[in-house]
PDB file of C-alpha atoms in Angstrom:
ATOM      1  CA  UNK A1029     -11.552 146.418 131.047  1.00 44.00           C
ATOM      2  CA  UNK A1030     -12.361 144.904 127.676  1.00 47.00           C
ATOM      3  CA  UNK A1031     -15.448 145.169 125.401  1.00 53.00           C
ATOM      4  CA  UNK A1032     -16.211 141.643 124.035  1.00 62.00           C
ATOM      5  CA  UNK A1033     -16.325 141.304 119.871  1.00 66.00           C
ATOM      6  CA  UNK A1034     -19.902 140.387 120.198  1.00 62.00           C
ATOM      7  CA  UNK A1035     -20.971 143.500 122.357  1.00 61.00           C
ATOM      8  CA  UNK A1036     -18.841 145.646 119.807  1.00 63.00           C
ATOM      9  CA  UNK A1037     -20.515 144.287 116.630  1.00 65.00           C
ATOM     10  CA  UNK A1038     -23.922 144.644 118.235  1.00 62.00           C
ATOM     11  CA  UNK A1039     -23.108 148.383 119.458  1.00 63.00           C
ATOM     12  CA  UNK A1040     -22.158 149.164 116.005  1.00 69.00           C
ATOM     13  CA  UNK A1041     -25.169 147.849 114.243  1.00 69.00           C
ATOM     14  CA  UNK A1042     -27.301 149.608 116.853  1.00 67.00           C
ATOM     15  CA  UNK A1043     -25.159 152.783 116.171  1.00 62.00           C
ATOM     16  CA  UNK A1044     -26.019 152.548 112.596  1.00 66.00           C
ATOM     17  CA  UNK A1045     -29.546 152.184 113.020  1.00 67.00           C
ATOM     18  CA  UNK A1046     -29.778 155.299 115.511  1.00 65.00           C
ATOM     19  CA  UNK A1047     -27.809 157.656 113.055  1.00 63.00           C
ATOM     20  CA  UNK A1048     -30.408 156.687 110.395  1.00 62.00           C
ATOM     21  CA  UNK A1049     -33.467 156.802 112.580  1.00 64.00           C
ATOM     22  CA  UNK A1050     -32.446 160.042 114.099  1.00 60.00           C
ATOM     23  CA  UNK A1051     -31.886 161.674 110.574  1.00 62.00           C
ATOM     24  CA  UNK A1052     -35.212 160.639 109.316  1.00 62.00           C
ATOM     25  CA  UNK A1053     -37.140 161.838 112.525  1.00 62.00           C
ATOM     26  CA  UNK A1054     -35.456 165.220 112.634  1.00 61.00           C
ATOM     27  CA  UNK A1055     -35.025 166.015 108.862  1.00 63.00           C
ATOM     28  CA  UNK A1056     -38.291 167.695 108.602  1.00 68.00           C
ATOM     29  CA  UNK A1057     -37.994 169.984 111.675  1.00 75.00           C
ATOM     30  CA  UNK A1058     -34.299 170.714 112.003  1.00 84.00           C
ATOM     31  CA  UNK A1059     -31.366 172.260 109.928  1.00 86.00           C
ATOM     32  CA  UNK A1060     -28.095 171.424 111.829  1.00 88.00           C
ATOM     33  CA  UNK A1061     -24.758 172.698 111.098  1.00 90.00           C
ATOM     34  CA  UNK A1062     -21.469 172.146 112.931  1.00 93.00           C
ATOM     35  CA  UNK A1063     -18.246 174.250 113.483  1.00 96.00           C
ATOM     36  CA  UNK A1064     -14.835 173.240 114.971  1.00 97.00           C
ATOM     37  CA  UNK A1065     -14.957 169.518 113.968  1.00 96.00           C
ATOM     38  CA  UNK A1066     -11.004 169.865 113.554  1.00 96.00           C
ATOM     39  CA  UNK A1067     -11.135 169.860 117.430  1.00 97.00           C
ATOM     40  CA  UNK A1068     -12.542 166.503 117.490  1.00 97.00           C
ATOM     41  CA  UNK A1069      -9.971 163.649 118.057  1.00 96.00           C
ATOM     42  CA  UNK A1070     -10.566 160.904 115.274  1.00 95.00           C
ATOM     43  CA  UNK A1071      -9.265 158.251 117.758  1.00 96.00           C
ATOM     44  CA  UNK A1072      -8.718 157.528 121.286  1.00 97.00           C
ATOM     45  CA  UNK A1073     -10.788 158.126 124.572  1.00 98.00           C
ATOM     46  CA  UNK A1074     -13.022 161.368 124.181  1.00 98.00           C
ATOM     47  CA  UNK A1075     -15.513 162.768 126.500  1.00 98.00           C
ATOM     48  CA  UNK A1076     -17.859 165.321 125.057  1.00 98.00           C
ATOM     49  CA  UNK A1077     -19.372 167.755 127.521  1.00 98.00           C
ATOM     50  CA  UNK A1078     -22.175 169.571 125.670  1.00 98.00           C
ATOM     51  CA  UNK A1079     -25.117 172.041 126.432  1.00 98.00           C
ATOM     52  CA  UNK A1080     -28.408 170.440 126.923  1.00 97.00           C
ATOM     53  CA  UNK A1081     -30.986 172.622 125.085  1.00 97.00           C
ATOM     54  CA  UNK A1082     -33.454 170.102 123.617  1.00 94.00           C
ATOM     55  CA  UNK A1083     -34.183 166.586 124.924  1.00 93.00           C
ATOM     56  CA  UNK A1084     -33.846 164.911 121.358  1.00 89.00           C
ATOM     57  CA  UNK A1085     -32.452 167.228 118.812  1.00 91.00           C
ATOM     58  CA  UNK A1086     -29.235 167.697 120.863  1.00 94.00           C
ATOM     59  CA  UNK A1087     -28.510 163.849 120.657  1.00 90.00           C
ATOM     60  CA  UNK A1088     -29.292 163.969 116.902  1.00 88.00           C
ATOM     61  CA  UNK A1089     -26.948 166.927 115.897  1.00 90.00           C
ATOM     62  CA  UNK A1090     -23.956 165.070 117.980  1.00 92.00           C
ATOM     63  CA  UNK A1091     -24.852 161.611 116.182  1.00 88.00           C
ATOM     64  CA  UNK A1092     -24.946 163.201 112.677  1.00 85.00           C
ATOM     65  CA  UNK A1093     -21.852 165.310 112.831  1.00 87.00           C
ATOM     66  CA  UNK A1094     -19.394 162.803 114.621  1.00 87.00           C
ATOM     67  CA  UNK A1095     -18.449 159.822 112.561  1.00 84.00           C
ATOM     68  CA  UNK A1096     -17.268 157.954 115.368  1.00 89.00           C
ATOM     69  CA  UNK A1097     -19.779 155.888 117.525  1.00 90.00           C
ATOM     70  CA  UNK A1098     -21.051 157.641 120.648  1.00 92.00           C
ATOM     71  CA  UNK A1099     -22.002 156.450 124.102  1.00 94.00           C
ATOM     72  CA  UNK A1100     -24.562 158.926 125.501  1.00 95.00           C
ATOM     73  CA  UNK A1101     -25.319 158.936 129.332  1.00 97.00           C
ATOM     74  CA  UNK A1102     -29.094 158.734 129.681  1.00 96.00           C
ATOM     75  CA  UNK A1103     -31.234 159.839 132.593  1.00 96.00           C
ATOM     76  CA  UNK A1104     -34.363 157.807 133.130  1.00 96.00           C
ATOM     77  CA  UNK A1105     -35.636 158.788 136.524  1.00 94.00           C
ATOM     78  CA  UNK A1106     -38.715 160.306 134.829  1.00 93.00           C
ATOM     79  CA  UNK A1107     -40.245 156.919 133.857  1.00 93.00           C
ATOM     80  CA  UNK A1108     -43.229 155.691 135.479  1.00 91.00           C
ATOM     81  CA  UNK A1109     -43.963 152.496 133.880  1.00 94.00           C
ATOM     82  CA  UNK A1110     -41.799 149.555 134.646  1.00 94.00           C
ATOM     83  CA  UNK A1111     -42.408 147.809 131.192  1.00 96.00           C
ATOM     84  CA  UNK A1112     -41.232 151.063 129.677  1.00 96.00           C
ATOM     85  CA  UNK A1113     -38.381 150.965 131.975  1.00 96.00           C
ATOM     86  CA  UNK A1114     -37.161 147.555 130.789  1.00 96.00           C
ATOM     87  CA  UNK A1115     -37.865 148.332 127.231  1.00 95.00           C
ATOM     88  CA  UNK A1116     -35.647 151.552 127.106  1.00 94.00           C
ATOM     89  CA  UNK A1117     -32.850 150.056 129.403  1.00 96.00           C
ATOM     90  CA  UNK A1118     -32.910 147.045 127.003  1.00 92.00           C
ATOM     91  CA  UNK A1119     -32.307 149.644 124.110  1.00 88.00           C
ATOM     92  CA  UNK A1120     -29.635 151.550 125.871  1.00 91.00           C
ATOM     93  CA  UNK A1121     -27.811 148.394 126.697  1.00 90.00           C
ATOM     94  CA  UNK A1122     -27.862 147.396 122.961  1.00 85.00           C
ATOM     95  CA  UNK A1123     -26.386 150.640 122.061  1.00 86.00           C
ATOM     96  CA  UNK A1124     -24.011 150.563 125.145  1.00 90.00           C
ATOM     97  CA  UNK A1125     -25.438 153.918 126.620  1.00 94.00           C
ATOM     98  CA  UNK A1126     -24.910 154.014 130.350  1.00 96.00           C
ATOM     99  CA  UNK A1127     -27.985 154.627 132.434  1.00 97.00           C
ATOM    100  CA  UNK A1128     -28.372 157.473 135.364  1.00 96.00           C
ATOM    101  CA  UNK A1129     -30.705 158.430 137.773  1.00 95.00           C
ATOM    102  CA  UNK A1130     -30.851 162.142 138.994  1.00 93.00           C
ATOM    103  CA  UNK A1131     -31.292 161.681 142.750  1.00 85.00           C
ATOM    104  CA  UNK A1132     -32.891 165.013 143.362  1.00 86.00           C
ATOM    105  CA  UNK A1133     -35.857 163.872 140.929  1.00 82.00           C
ATOM    106  CA  UNK A1134     -37.038 161.441 143.760  1.00 77.00           C
ATOM    107  CA  UNK A1135     -37.813 164.602 145.933  1.00 73.00           C
ATOM    108  CA  UNK A1136     -40.257 165.759 143.155  1.00 72.00           C
ATOM    109  CA  UNK A1137     -42.000 162.714 142.716  1.00 68.00           C
ATOM    110  CA  UNK A1138     -45.551 162.777 143.883  1.00 65.00           C
ATOM    111  CA  UNK A1139     -46.118 159.970 146.730  1.00 71.00           C
ATOM    112  CA  UNK A1140     -49.471 158.681 145.246  1.00 72.00           C
ATOM    113  CA  UNK A1141     -47.938 158.330 141.719  1.00 78.00           C
ATOM    114  CA  UNK A1142     -46.284 155.339 140.634  1.00 84.00           C
ATOM    115  CA  UNK A1143     -42.753 155.340 139.370  1.00 89.00           C
ATOM    116  CA  UNK A1144     -40.704 152.821 137.673  1.00 93.00           C
ATOM    117  CA  UNK A1145     -37.571 153.492 139.919  1.00 93.00           C
ATOM    118  CA  UNK A1146     -36.935 153.755 143.646  1.00 90.00           C
ATOM    119  CA  UNK A1147     -34.743 156.262 145.722  1.00 89.00           C
ATOM    120  CA  UNK A1148     -32.516 153.397 146.811  1.00 90.00           C
ATOM    121  CA  UNK A1149     -31.607 152.298 143.102  1.00 94.00           C
ATOM    122  CA  UNK A1150     -30.105 156.009 142.508  1.00 93.00           C
ATOM    123  CA  UNK A1151     -26.587 154.833 144.286  1.00 94.00           C
ATOM    124  CA  UNK A1152     -26.454 151.414 142.445  1.00 95.00           C
ATOM    125  CA  UNK A1153     -27.040 153.134 139.021  1.00 96.00           C
ATOM    126  CA  UNK A1154     -24.348 155.667 139.857  1.00 95.00           C
ATOM    127  CA  UNK A1155     -21.834 153.066 140.429  1.00 96.00           C
ATOM    128  CA  UNK A1156     -22.882 151.406 137.347  1.00 97.00           C
ATOM    129  CA  UNK A1157     -22.503 154.422 135.160  1.00 97.00           C
ATOM    130  CA  UNK A1158     -18.943 155.122 136.691  1.00 97.00           C
ATOM    131  CA  UNK A1159     -17.960 151.724 135.698  1.00 97.00           C
ATOM    132  CA  UNK A1160     -19.395 151.817 132.323  1.00 97.00           C
ATOM    133  CA  UNK A1161     -17.952 155.052 131.578  1.00 97.00           C
ATOM    134  CA  UNK A1162     -14.392 154.013 132.911  1.00 97.00           C
ATOM    135  CA  UNK A1163     -14.678 150.841 130.687  1.00 97.00           C
ATOM    136  CA  UNK A1164     -15.671 152.749 127.618  1.00 97.00           C
ATOM    137  CA  UNK A1165     -13.069 155.470 127.975  1.00 98.00           C
ATOM    138  CA  UNK A1166     -10.267 152.978 128.370  1.00 97.00           C
ATOM    139  CA  UNK A1167     -11.261 151.180 125.196  1.00 96.00           C
ATOM    140  CA  UNK A1168     -10.863 154.270 123.365  1.00 97.00           C
ATOM    141  CA  UNK A1169     -14.627 154.986 122.889  1.00 96.00           C
ATOM    142  CA  UNK A1170     -16.596 158.313 122.679  1.00 97.00           C
ATOM    143  CA  UNK A1171     -18.750 159.200 125.767  1.00 98.00           C
ATOM    144  CA  UNK A1172     -21.223 162.318 125.755  1.00 98.00           C
ATOM    145  CA  UNK A1173     -22.553 163.789 128.706  1.00 98.00           C
ATOM    146  CA  UNK A1174     -24.811 167.031 129.329  1.00 98.00           C
ATOM    147  CA  UNK A1175     -23.169 168.369 132.458  1.00 98.00           C
ATOM    148  CA  UNK A1176     -26.326 170.673 133.141  1.00 97.00           C
ATOM    149  CA  UNK A1177     -28.403 167.416 133.773  1.00 96.00           C
ATOM    150  CA  UNK A1178     -31.456 169.111 132.052  1.00 96.00           C
ATOM    151  CA  UNK A1179     -32.421 170.564 128.794  1.00 97.00           C
ATOM    152  CA  UNK A1180     -34.291 174.135 128.161  1.00 97.00           C
ATOM    153  CA  UNK A1181     -36.860 172.082 126.230  1.00 95.00           C
ATOM    154  CA  UNK A1182     -38.373 168.753 127.664  1.00 95.00           C
ATOM    155  CA  UNK A1183     -41.831 166.982 127.706  1.00 93.00           C
ATOM    156  CA  UNK A1184     -41.073 166.583 131.527  1.00 89.00           C
ATOM    157  CA  UNK A1185     -40.521 169.169 134.168  1.00 88.00           C
ATOM    158  CA  UNK A1186     -37.072 171.106 133.980  1.00 93.00           C
ATOM    159  CA  UNK A1187     -35.533 173.471 136.128  1.00 94.00           C
ATOM    160  CA  UNK A1188     -34.526 175.955 133.380  1.00 96.00           C
ATOM    161  CA  UNK A1189     -36.707 179.171 133.680  1.00 93.00           C
ATOM    162  CA  UNK A1190     -36.484 179.882 129.831  1.00 94.00           C
ATOM    163  CA  UNK A1191     -34.774 179.066 126.523  1.00 93.00           C
ATOM    164  CA  UNK A1192     -31.671 181.188 127.577  1.00 94.00           C
ATOM    165  CA  UNK A1193     -31.061 179.587 130.847  1.00 96.00           C
ATOM    166  CA  UNK A1194     -28.037 177.494 131.825  1.00 97.00           C
ATOM    167  CA  UNK A1195     -27.675 175.587 135.099  1.00 97.00           C
ATOM    168  CA  UNK A1196     -24.140 175.064 136.651  1.00 97.00           C
ATOM    169  CA  UNK A1197     -22.146 172.359 135.447  1.00 98.00           C
ATOM    170  CA  UNK A1198     -21.907 169.082 137.857  1.00 96.00           C
ATOM    171  CA  UNK A1199     -18.628 167.430 138.268  1.00 96.00           C
ATOM    172  CA  UNK A1200     -19.278 163.945 137.549  1.00 96.00           C
ATOM    173  CA  UNK A1201     -17.890 163.893 134.106  1.00 97.00           C
ATOM    174  CA  UNK A1202     -14.485 164.930 135.591  1.00 97.00           C
ATOM    175  CA  UNK A1203     -14.678 161.899 138.080  1.00 97.00           C
ATOM    176  CA  UNK A1204     -15.466 159.837 135.152  1.00 98.00           C
ATOM    177  CA  UNK A1205     -12.113 160.924 133.301  1.00 98.00           C
ATOM    178  CA  UNK A1206     -10.237 160.576 136.543  1.00 97.00           C
ATOM    179  CA  UNK A1207     -11.377 157.171 137.265  1.00 97.00           C
ATOM    180  CA  UNK A1208     -10.562 155.975 133.566  1.00 98.00           C
ATOM    181  CA  UNK A1209      -7.173 157.755 133.980  1.00 97.00           C
ATOM    182  CA  UNK A1210      -6.142 155.701 137.135  1.00 97.00           C
ATOM    183  CA  UNK A1211      -4.910 152.851 135.173  1.00 95.00           C
ATOM    184  CA  UNK A1212      -1.674 155.019 134.107  1.00 94.00           C
ATOM    185  CA  UNK A1213      -2.164 154.484 130.424  1.00 95.00           C
ATOM    186  CA  UNK A1214      -5.569 156.283 129.452  1.00 97.00           C
ATOM    187  CA  UNK A1215      -5.520 159.963 128.708  1.00 97.00           C
ATOM    188  CA  UNK A1216      -9.073 161.398 128.161  1.00 98.00           C
ATOM    189  CA  UNK A1217      -9.689 164.167 125.714  1.00 98.00           C
ATOM    190  CA  UNK A1218     -12.460 166.502 127.172  1.00 98.00           C
ATOM    191  CA  UNK A1219     -14.015 168.494 124.143  1.00 98.00           C
ATOM    192  CA  UNK A1220     -16.606 171.272 125.120  1.00 98.00           C
ATOM    193  CA  UNK A1221     -19.675 171.455 122.601  1.00 98.00           C
ATOM    194  CA  UNK A1222     -21.839 174.484 122.486  1.00 98.00           C
ATOM    195  CA  UNK A1223     -25.448 174.586 120.935  1.00 97.00           C
ATOM    196  CA  UNK A1224     -27.081 177.771 119.565  1.00 96.00           C
ATOM    197  CA  UNK A1225     -30.683 177.278 118.292  1.00 94.00           C
ATOM    198  CA  UNK A1226     -33.018 179.773 116.656  1.00 91.00           C
ATOM    199  CA  UNK A1227     -36.312 179.239 115.138  1.00 82.00           C
ATOM    200  CA  UNK A1228     -37.670 181.640 112.297  1.00 73.00           C
ATOM    201  CA  UNK A1229     -41.233 181.957 112.652  1.00 70.00           C
ATOM    202  CA  UNK A1230     -43.013 178.986 111.010  1.00 68.00           C
ATOM    203  CA  UNK A1231     -39.760 177.411 109.911  1.00 78.00           C
ATOM    204  CA  UNK A1232     -37.571 174.534 110.969  1.00 83.00           C
ATOM    205  CA  UNK A1233     -35.124 175.046 113.924  1.00 86.00           C
ATOM    206  CA  UNK A1234     -31.807 176.178 112.905  1.00 90.00           C
ATOM    207  CA  UNK A1235     -28.997 174.641 115.351  1.00 92.00           C
ATOM    208  CA  UNK A1236     -25.121 175.291 115.290  1.00 95.00           C
ATOM    209  CA  UNK A1237     -23.044 172.654 117.144  1.00 96.00           C
ATOM    210  CA  UNK A1238     -19.617 174.142 118.080  1.00 97.00           C
ATOM    211  CA  UNK A1239     -16.893 171.934 119.191  1.00 98.00           C
ATOM    212  CA  UNK A1240     -13.965 173.803 121.290  1.00 98.00           C
ATOM    213  CA  UNK A1241     -10.427 172.460 121.445  1.00 98.00           C
ATOM    214  CA  UNK A1242      -9.972 169.270 123.615  1.00 98.00           C
ATOM    215  CA  UNK A1243      -8.821 169.920 127.534  1.00 98.00           C
ATOM    216  CA  UNK A1244      -7.056 167.499 129.445  1.00 98.00           C
ATOM    217  CA  UNK A1245      -6.826 166.893 133.210  1.00 97.00           C
ATOM    218  CA  UNK A1246      -3.104 167.128 133.359  1.00 95.00           C
ATOM    219  CA  UNK A1247      -3.020 170.650 132.089  1.00 96.00           C
ATOM    220  CA  UNK A1248      -5.172 172.092 135.243  1.00 97.00           C
ATOM    221  CA  UNK A1249      -3.881 172.796 138.869  1.00 96.00           C
ATOM    222  CA  UNK A1250      -7.331 171.065 139.957  1.00 95.00           C
ATOM    223  CA  UNK A1251     -10.468 169.570 138.800  1.00 95.00           C
ATOM    224  CA  UNK A1252     -12.301 172.775 140.068  1.00 96.00           C
ATOM    225  CA  UNK A1253     -10.392 174.672 137.521  1.00 97.00           C
ATOM    226  CA  UNK A1254     -11.160 172.480 134.712  1.00 98.00           C
ATOM    227  CA  UNK A1255     -14.759 172.419 135.517  1.00 98.00           C
ATOM    228  CA  UNK A1256     -14.887 176.153 135.190  1.00 98.00           C
ATOM    229  CA  UNK A1257     -12.900 176.099 131.947  1.00 98.00           C
ATOM    230  CA  UNK A1258     -15.285 173.443 130.304  1.00 98.00           C
ATOM    231  CA  UNK A1259     -18.260 175.544 131.769  1.00 98.00           C
ATOM    232  CA  UNK A1260     -16.965 178.684 130.352  1.00 98.00           C
ATOM    233  CA  UNK A1261     -15.947 177.294 126.940  1.00 98.00           C
ATOM    234  CA  UNK A1262     -19.591 175.765 126.547  1.00 98.00           C
ATOM    235  CA  UNK A1263     -21.185 178.981 127.334  1.00 98.00           C
ATOM    236  CA  UNK A1264     -18.897 180.806 124.643  1.00 97.00           C
ATOM    237  CA  UNK A1265     -19.533 178.238 122.081  1.00 98.00           C
ATOM    238  CA  UNK A1266     -23.448 178.310 122.666  1.00 97.00           C
ATOM    239  CA  UNK A1267     -23.454 182.366 121.959  1.00 93.00           C
ATOM    240  CA  UNK A1268     -25.833 183.081 119.173  1.00 85.00           C
ATOM    241  CA  UNK A1269     -23.290 184.710 117.040  1.00 71.00           C
TER     242      UNK A1269
END
């Protein structure tokens, strides 16, 4: 799969806007630092599997600490307005950020409330996100995914009980890496990323983003073994040490 030159230029321009915009929005409420940047490859296909704590700040810290262009997988099943759906999907398309729908969310939707997506669309979006992730990784891009699926702090309902809770990692990101590597040439580096937040009373959030050493599918006996390794690393890197 190839990415056209116009799409690349567009994506780079949007990426610059995202970096500047997120910095302006978060500068008064967040004090971020990063550790382990030497573990992040400077080139080649990269999949970052990160803890999901805050619905906005997580992305801002990733954007501000990695100089490479990021492509974040975005869940939009919470949208109720169809015009808002088209607007956000348009913005995601400009940035080349794949969109996914969490199928279990449709069971939580109230029947008498209008929603922008239907349950039947979840499979369609799953196929699209798998194809998009394969294309991005095969062209040496950086893909960001939050394997828990939900943040601790979110304006929308989240299954996390408190600020310390973790959810089990979903294996979808490994399937994305496996699909990308089926061409026989691509080797995806999977970098675990932990996030530790503290908020001194009356002050800005302090956040530490820690990157662990890259892991590779070929170094593990099974995808289940790699899944547990990534999850353990993210938990360890998220400790408030």
